[in-house]
mmCIF file of C-alpha atoms in Angstrom:
data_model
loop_
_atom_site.group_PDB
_atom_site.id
_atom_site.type_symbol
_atom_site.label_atom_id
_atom_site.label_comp_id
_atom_site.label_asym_id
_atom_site.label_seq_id
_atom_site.Cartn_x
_atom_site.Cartn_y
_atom_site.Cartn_z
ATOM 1 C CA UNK A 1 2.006 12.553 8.998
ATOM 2 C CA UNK A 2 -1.689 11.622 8.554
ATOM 3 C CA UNK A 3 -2.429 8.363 11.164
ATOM 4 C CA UNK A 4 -4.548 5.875 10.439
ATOM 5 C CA UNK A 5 -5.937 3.218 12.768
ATOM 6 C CA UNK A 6 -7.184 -1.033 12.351
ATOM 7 C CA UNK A 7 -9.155 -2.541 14.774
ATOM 8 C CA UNK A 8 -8.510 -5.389 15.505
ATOM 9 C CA UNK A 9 -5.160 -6.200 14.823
ATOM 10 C CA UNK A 10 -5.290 -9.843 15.115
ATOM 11 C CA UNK A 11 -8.602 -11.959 14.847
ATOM 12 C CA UNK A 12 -9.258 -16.013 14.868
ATOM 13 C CA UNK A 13 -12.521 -17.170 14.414
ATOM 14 C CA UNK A 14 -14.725 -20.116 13.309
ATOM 15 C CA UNK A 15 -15.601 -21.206 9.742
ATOM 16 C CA UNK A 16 -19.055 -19.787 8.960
ATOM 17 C CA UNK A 17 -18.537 -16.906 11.267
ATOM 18 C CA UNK A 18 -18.567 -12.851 10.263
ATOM 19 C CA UNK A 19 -15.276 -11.046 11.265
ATOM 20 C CA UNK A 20 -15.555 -6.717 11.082
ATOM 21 C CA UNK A 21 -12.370 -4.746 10.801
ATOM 22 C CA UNK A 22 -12.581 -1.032 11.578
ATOM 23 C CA UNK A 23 -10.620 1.908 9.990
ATOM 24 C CA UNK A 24 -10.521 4.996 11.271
ATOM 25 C CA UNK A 25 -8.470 8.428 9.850
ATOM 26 C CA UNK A 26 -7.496 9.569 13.156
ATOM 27 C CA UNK A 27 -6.438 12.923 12.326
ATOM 28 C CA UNK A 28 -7.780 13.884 8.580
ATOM 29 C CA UNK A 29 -11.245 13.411 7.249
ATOM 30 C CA UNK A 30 -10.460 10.707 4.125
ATOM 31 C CA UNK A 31 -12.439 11.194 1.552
ATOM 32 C CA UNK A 32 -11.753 7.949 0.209
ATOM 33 C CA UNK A 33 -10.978 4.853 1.510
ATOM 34 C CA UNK A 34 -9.430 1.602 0.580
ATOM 35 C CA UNK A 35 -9.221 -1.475 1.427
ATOM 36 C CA UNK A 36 -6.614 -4.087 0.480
ATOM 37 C CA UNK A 37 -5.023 -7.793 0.633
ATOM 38 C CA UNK A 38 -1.615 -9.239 1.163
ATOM 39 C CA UNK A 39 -0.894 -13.123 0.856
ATOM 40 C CA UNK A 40 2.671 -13.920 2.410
ATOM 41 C CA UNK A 41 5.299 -12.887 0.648
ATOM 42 C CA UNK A 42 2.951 -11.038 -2.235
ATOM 43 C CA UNK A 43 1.817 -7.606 -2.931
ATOM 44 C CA UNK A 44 -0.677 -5.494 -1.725
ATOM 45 C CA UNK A 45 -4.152 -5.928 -3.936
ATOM 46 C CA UNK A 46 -6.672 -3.718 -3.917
ATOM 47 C CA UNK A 47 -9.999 -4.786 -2.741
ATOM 48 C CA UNK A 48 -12.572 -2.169 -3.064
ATOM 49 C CA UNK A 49 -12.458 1.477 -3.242
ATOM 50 C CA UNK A 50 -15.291 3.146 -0.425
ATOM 51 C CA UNK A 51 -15.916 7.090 -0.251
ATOM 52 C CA UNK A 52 -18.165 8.288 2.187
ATOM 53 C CA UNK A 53 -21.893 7.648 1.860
ATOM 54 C CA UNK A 54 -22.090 5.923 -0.925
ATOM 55 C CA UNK A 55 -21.523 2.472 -2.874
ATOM 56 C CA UNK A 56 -17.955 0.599 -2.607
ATOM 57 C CA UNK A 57 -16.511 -0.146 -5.918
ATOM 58 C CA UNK A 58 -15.207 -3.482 -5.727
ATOM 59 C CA UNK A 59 -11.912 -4.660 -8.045
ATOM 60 C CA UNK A 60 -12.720 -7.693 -10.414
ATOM 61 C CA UNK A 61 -12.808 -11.173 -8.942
ATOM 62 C CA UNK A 62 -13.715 -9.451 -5.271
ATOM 63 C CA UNK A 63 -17.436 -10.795 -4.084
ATOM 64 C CA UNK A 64 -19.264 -7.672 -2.588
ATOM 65 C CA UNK A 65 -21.490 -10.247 -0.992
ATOM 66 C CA UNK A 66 -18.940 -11.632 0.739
ATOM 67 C CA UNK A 67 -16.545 -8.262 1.673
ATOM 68 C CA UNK A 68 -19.022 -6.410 3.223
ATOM 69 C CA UNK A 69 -18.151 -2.294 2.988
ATOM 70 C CA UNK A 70 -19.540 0.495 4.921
ATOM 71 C CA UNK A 71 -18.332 3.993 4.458
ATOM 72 C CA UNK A 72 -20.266 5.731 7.019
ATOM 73 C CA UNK A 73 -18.383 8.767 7.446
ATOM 74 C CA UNK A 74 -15.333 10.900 6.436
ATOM 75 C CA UNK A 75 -13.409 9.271 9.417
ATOM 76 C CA UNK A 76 -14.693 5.499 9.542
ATOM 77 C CA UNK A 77 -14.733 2.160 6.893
ATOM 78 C CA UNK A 78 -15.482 -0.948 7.858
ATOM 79 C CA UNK A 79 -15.139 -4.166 5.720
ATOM 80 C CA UNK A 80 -17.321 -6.950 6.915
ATOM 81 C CA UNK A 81 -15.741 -11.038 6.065
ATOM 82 C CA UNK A 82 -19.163 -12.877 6.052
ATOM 83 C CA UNK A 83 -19.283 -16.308 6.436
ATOM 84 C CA UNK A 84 -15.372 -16.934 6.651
ATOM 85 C CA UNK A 85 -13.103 -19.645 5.063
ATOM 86 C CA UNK A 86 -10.117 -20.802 5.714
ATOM 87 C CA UNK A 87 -9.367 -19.622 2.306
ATOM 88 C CA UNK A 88 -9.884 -15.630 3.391
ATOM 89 C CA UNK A 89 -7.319 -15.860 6.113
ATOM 90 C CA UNK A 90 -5.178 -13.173 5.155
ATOM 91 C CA UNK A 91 -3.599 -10.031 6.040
ATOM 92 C CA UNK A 92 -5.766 -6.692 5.763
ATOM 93 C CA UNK A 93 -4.766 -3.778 5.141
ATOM 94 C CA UNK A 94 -7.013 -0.326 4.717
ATOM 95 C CA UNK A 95 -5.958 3.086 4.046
ATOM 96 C CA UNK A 96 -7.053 6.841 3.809
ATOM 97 C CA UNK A 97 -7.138 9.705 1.141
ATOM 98 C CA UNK A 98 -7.408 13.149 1.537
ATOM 99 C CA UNK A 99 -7.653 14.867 -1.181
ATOM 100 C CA UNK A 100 -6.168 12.850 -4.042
ATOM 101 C CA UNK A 101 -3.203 12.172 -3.781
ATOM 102 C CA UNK A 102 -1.454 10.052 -0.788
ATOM 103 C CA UNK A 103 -2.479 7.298 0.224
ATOM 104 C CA UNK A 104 -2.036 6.542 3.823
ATOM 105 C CA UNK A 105 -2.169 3.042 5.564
ATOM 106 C CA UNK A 106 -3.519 1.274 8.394
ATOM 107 C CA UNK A 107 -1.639 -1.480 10.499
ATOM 108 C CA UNK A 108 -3.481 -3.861 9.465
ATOM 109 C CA UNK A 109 -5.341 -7.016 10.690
ATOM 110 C CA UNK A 110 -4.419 -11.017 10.201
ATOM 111 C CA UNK A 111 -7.508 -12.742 10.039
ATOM 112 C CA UNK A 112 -7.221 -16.520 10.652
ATOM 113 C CA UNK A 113 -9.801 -18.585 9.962
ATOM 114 C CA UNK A 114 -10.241 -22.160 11.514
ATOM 115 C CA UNK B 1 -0.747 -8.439 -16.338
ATOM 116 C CA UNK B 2 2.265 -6.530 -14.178
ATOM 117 C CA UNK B 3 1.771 -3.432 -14.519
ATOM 118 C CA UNK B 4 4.345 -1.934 -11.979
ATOM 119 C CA UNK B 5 7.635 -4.083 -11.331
ATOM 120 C CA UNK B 6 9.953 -4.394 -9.397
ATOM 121 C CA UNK B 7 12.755 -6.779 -10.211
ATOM 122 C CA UNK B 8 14.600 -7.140 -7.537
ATOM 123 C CA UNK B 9 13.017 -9.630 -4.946
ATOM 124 C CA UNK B 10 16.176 -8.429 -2.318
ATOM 125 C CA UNK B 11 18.817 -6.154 -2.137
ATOM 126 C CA UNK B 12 22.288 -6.042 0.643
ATOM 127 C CA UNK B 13 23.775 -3.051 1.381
ATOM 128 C CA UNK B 14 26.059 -2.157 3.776
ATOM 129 C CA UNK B 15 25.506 0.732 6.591
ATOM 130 C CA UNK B 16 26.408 4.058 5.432
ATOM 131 C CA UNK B 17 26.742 3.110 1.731
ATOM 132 C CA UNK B 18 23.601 4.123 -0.722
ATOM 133 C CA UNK B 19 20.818 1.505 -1.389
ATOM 134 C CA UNK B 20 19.230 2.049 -4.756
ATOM 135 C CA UNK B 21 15.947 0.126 -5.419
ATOM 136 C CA UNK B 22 13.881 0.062 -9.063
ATOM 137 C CA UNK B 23 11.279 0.243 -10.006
ATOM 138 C CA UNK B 24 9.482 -0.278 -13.996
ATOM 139 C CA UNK B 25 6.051 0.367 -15.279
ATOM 140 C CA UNK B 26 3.975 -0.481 -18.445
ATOM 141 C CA UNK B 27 1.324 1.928 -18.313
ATOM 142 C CA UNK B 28 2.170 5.348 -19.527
ATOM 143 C CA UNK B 29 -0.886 6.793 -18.207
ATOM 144 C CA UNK B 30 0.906 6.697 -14.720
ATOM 145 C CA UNK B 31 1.855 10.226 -13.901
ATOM 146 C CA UNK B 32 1.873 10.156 -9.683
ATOM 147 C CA UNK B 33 4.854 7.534 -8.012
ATOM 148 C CA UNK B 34 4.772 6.632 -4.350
ATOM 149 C CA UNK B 35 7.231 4.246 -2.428
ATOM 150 C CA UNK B 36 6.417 2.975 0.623
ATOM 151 C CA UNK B 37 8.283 1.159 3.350
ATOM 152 C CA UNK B 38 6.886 -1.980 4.851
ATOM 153 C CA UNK B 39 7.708 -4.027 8.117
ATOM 154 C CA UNK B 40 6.068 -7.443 8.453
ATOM 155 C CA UNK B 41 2.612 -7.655 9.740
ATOM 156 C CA UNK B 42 1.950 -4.020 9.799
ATOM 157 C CA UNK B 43 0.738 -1.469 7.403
ATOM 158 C CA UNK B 44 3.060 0.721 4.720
ATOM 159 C CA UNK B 45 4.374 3.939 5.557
ATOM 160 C CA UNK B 46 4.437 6.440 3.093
ATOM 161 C CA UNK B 47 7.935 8.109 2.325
ATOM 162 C CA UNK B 48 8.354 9.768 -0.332
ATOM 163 C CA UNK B 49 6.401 10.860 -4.208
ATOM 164 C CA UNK B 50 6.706 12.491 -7.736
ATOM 165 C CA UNK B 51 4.727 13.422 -10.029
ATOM 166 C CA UNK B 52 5.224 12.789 -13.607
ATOM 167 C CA UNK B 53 5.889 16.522 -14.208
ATOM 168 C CA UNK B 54 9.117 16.004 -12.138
ATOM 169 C CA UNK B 55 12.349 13.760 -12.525
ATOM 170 C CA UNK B 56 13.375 14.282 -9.496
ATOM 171 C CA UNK B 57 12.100 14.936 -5.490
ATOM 172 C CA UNK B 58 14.129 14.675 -2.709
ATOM 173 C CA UNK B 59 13.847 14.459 1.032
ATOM 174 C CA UNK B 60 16.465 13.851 3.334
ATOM 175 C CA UNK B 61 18.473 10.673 2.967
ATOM 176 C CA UNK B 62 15.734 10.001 0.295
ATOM 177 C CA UNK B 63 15.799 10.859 -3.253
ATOM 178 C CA UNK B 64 12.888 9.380 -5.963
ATOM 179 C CA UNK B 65 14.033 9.571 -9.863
ATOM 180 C CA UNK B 66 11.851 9.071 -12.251
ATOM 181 C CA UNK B 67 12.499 8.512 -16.080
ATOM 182 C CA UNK B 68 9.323 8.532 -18.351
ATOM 183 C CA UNK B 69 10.965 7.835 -21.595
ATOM 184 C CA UNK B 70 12.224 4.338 -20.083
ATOM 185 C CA UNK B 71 9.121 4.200 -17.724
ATOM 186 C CA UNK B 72 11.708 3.661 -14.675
ATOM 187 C CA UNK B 73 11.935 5.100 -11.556
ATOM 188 C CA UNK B 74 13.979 4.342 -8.507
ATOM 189 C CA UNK B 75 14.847 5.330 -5.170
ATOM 190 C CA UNK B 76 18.008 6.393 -3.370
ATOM 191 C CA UNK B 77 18.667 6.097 0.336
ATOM 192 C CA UNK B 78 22.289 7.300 1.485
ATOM 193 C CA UNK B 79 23.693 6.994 3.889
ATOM 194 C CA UNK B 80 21.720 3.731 4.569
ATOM 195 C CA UNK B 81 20.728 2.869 7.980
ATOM 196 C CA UNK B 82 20.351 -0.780 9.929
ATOM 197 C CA UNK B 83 16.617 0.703 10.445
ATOM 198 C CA UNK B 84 15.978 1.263 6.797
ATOM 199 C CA UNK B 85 15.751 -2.825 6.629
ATOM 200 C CA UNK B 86 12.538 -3.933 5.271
ATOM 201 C CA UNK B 87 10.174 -3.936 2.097
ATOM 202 C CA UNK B 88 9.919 -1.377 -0.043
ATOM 203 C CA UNK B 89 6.900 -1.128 -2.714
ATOM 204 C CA UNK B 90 6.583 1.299 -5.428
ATOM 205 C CA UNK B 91 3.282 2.340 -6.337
ATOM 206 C CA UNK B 92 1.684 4.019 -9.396
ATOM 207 C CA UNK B 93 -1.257 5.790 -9.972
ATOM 208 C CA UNK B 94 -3.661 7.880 -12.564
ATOM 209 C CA UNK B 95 -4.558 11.502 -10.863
ATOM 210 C CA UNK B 96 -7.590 11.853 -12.882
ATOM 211 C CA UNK B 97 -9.049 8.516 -12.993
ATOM 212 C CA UNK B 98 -9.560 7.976 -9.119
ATOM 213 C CA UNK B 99 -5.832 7.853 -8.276
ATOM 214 C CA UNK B 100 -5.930 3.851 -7.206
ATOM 215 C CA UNK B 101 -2.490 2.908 -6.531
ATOM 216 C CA UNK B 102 -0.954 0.101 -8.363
ATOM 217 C CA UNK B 103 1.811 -1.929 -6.755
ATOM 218 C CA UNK B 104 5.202 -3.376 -7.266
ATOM 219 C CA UNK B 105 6.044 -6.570 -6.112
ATOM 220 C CA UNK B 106 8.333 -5.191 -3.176
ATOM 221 C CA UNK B 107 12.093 -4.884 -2.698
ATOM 222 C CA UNK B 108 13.102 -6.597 0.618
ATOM 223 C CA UNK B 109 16.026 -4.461 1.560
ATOM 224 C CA UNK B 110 18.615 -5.354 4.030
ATOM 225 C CA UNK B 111 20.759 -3.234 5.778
ATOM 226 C CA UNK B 112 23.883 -4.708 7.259
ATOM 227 C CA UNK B 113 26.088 -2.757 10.187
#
């Protein structure tokens, strides 16, 4: 099946700080990216939709300013946490289209904020 | 506004007998169904879809129903396995309106030997 890489896969940093998380289709070129959220014990939520070289389309209630998305290429998103709360430690999860149908998913990364 | 459900927070099943978990949706405009199988702290793996022009897809020990008229679908798994143990989602989508999946809740699923 299609693999699909997170780095990192575990982060703690300060309040105030920015925190990247990488995603990387290791062997498919996604045309489409996602990125997601998971509170304990809760579903996945969609964050923001990215496809390659251009805008991400953010889900209601989700601050672009905040979740920083790059789509740089058919192989690479990266969502940016700027200026981190406590409140945005989470789980995150990306994952990878190609073509338009399944969706395949990172590892993910817990983010813990102090 | 739940759009996908699934109403069973946990199921326990014994090895080697079937594990059936549900799955109920709202939106009829649905017409692509994924589950996927999740293990705590890492990402879901894919196993197994149908699309709404099916009622039925089947790979190895898993089978995915679907029923439109009562918006349900479920999956099988027989003969159940210790290893099947974790959380299953079921995920809808719209093929022709950017396919985002919409998830269930999750089914935590335990296998018992």
């Amino acid at each position: 099946g299609a693999v699909v890489s997170q780095h990192p896969s575990r982060v703690i940093c300060k309040s105030g700080t920015s925190v990247k998380i990488e995603c990387r289709s290791l062997d498919f070129q996604a045309t489409t990216m996602f990125w997601y959220r998971q509170f304990p014990k809760q579903s996945l939520m969609l964050m923001a939709t990215s496809n390659e070289g251009s805008k991400a389309t953010y889900e209601q209630g989700v601050e672009k300013d905040k979740f920083l998305i790059n789509h740089a290429s058919l192989t690479l998103s990266t969502l940016t946490v700027t200026s981190a709360h406590p409140e945005d430690s989470s789980f995150y999860i990306c994952s990878a289209r190609m073509g338009t149908d399944t969706q395949y998913f990172g590892p993910g990364t817990r983010l813990t904020v102090l | 506004d739940q759009q996908v459900k699934q109403n069973s927070p946990s199921l326990s099943v014994q090895e080697g007998r079937i594990s059936i978990l549900n799955c109920d949706y709202t939106n009829s405009m649905f017409d692509y169904f994924l589950w996927y199988k999740k293990y705590p702290a890492e990402g879901p793996t894919f196993l197994i879809s149908i699309s709404s022009i099916k009622d039925k897809n089947e790979d190895g020990r898993f089978t995915v129903f679907l029923n439109k008229s009562a918006k349900h679908l479920s999956l099988h798994i027989v003969p159940s396995q210790p290893g099947d143990s974790a959380v299953y989602f079921c995920a809808a989508s719209v093929r022709n309106a950017g396919n985002m999946l919409t998830f269930g809740g999750g089914t935590r699923l335990m296998v018992k030997p």
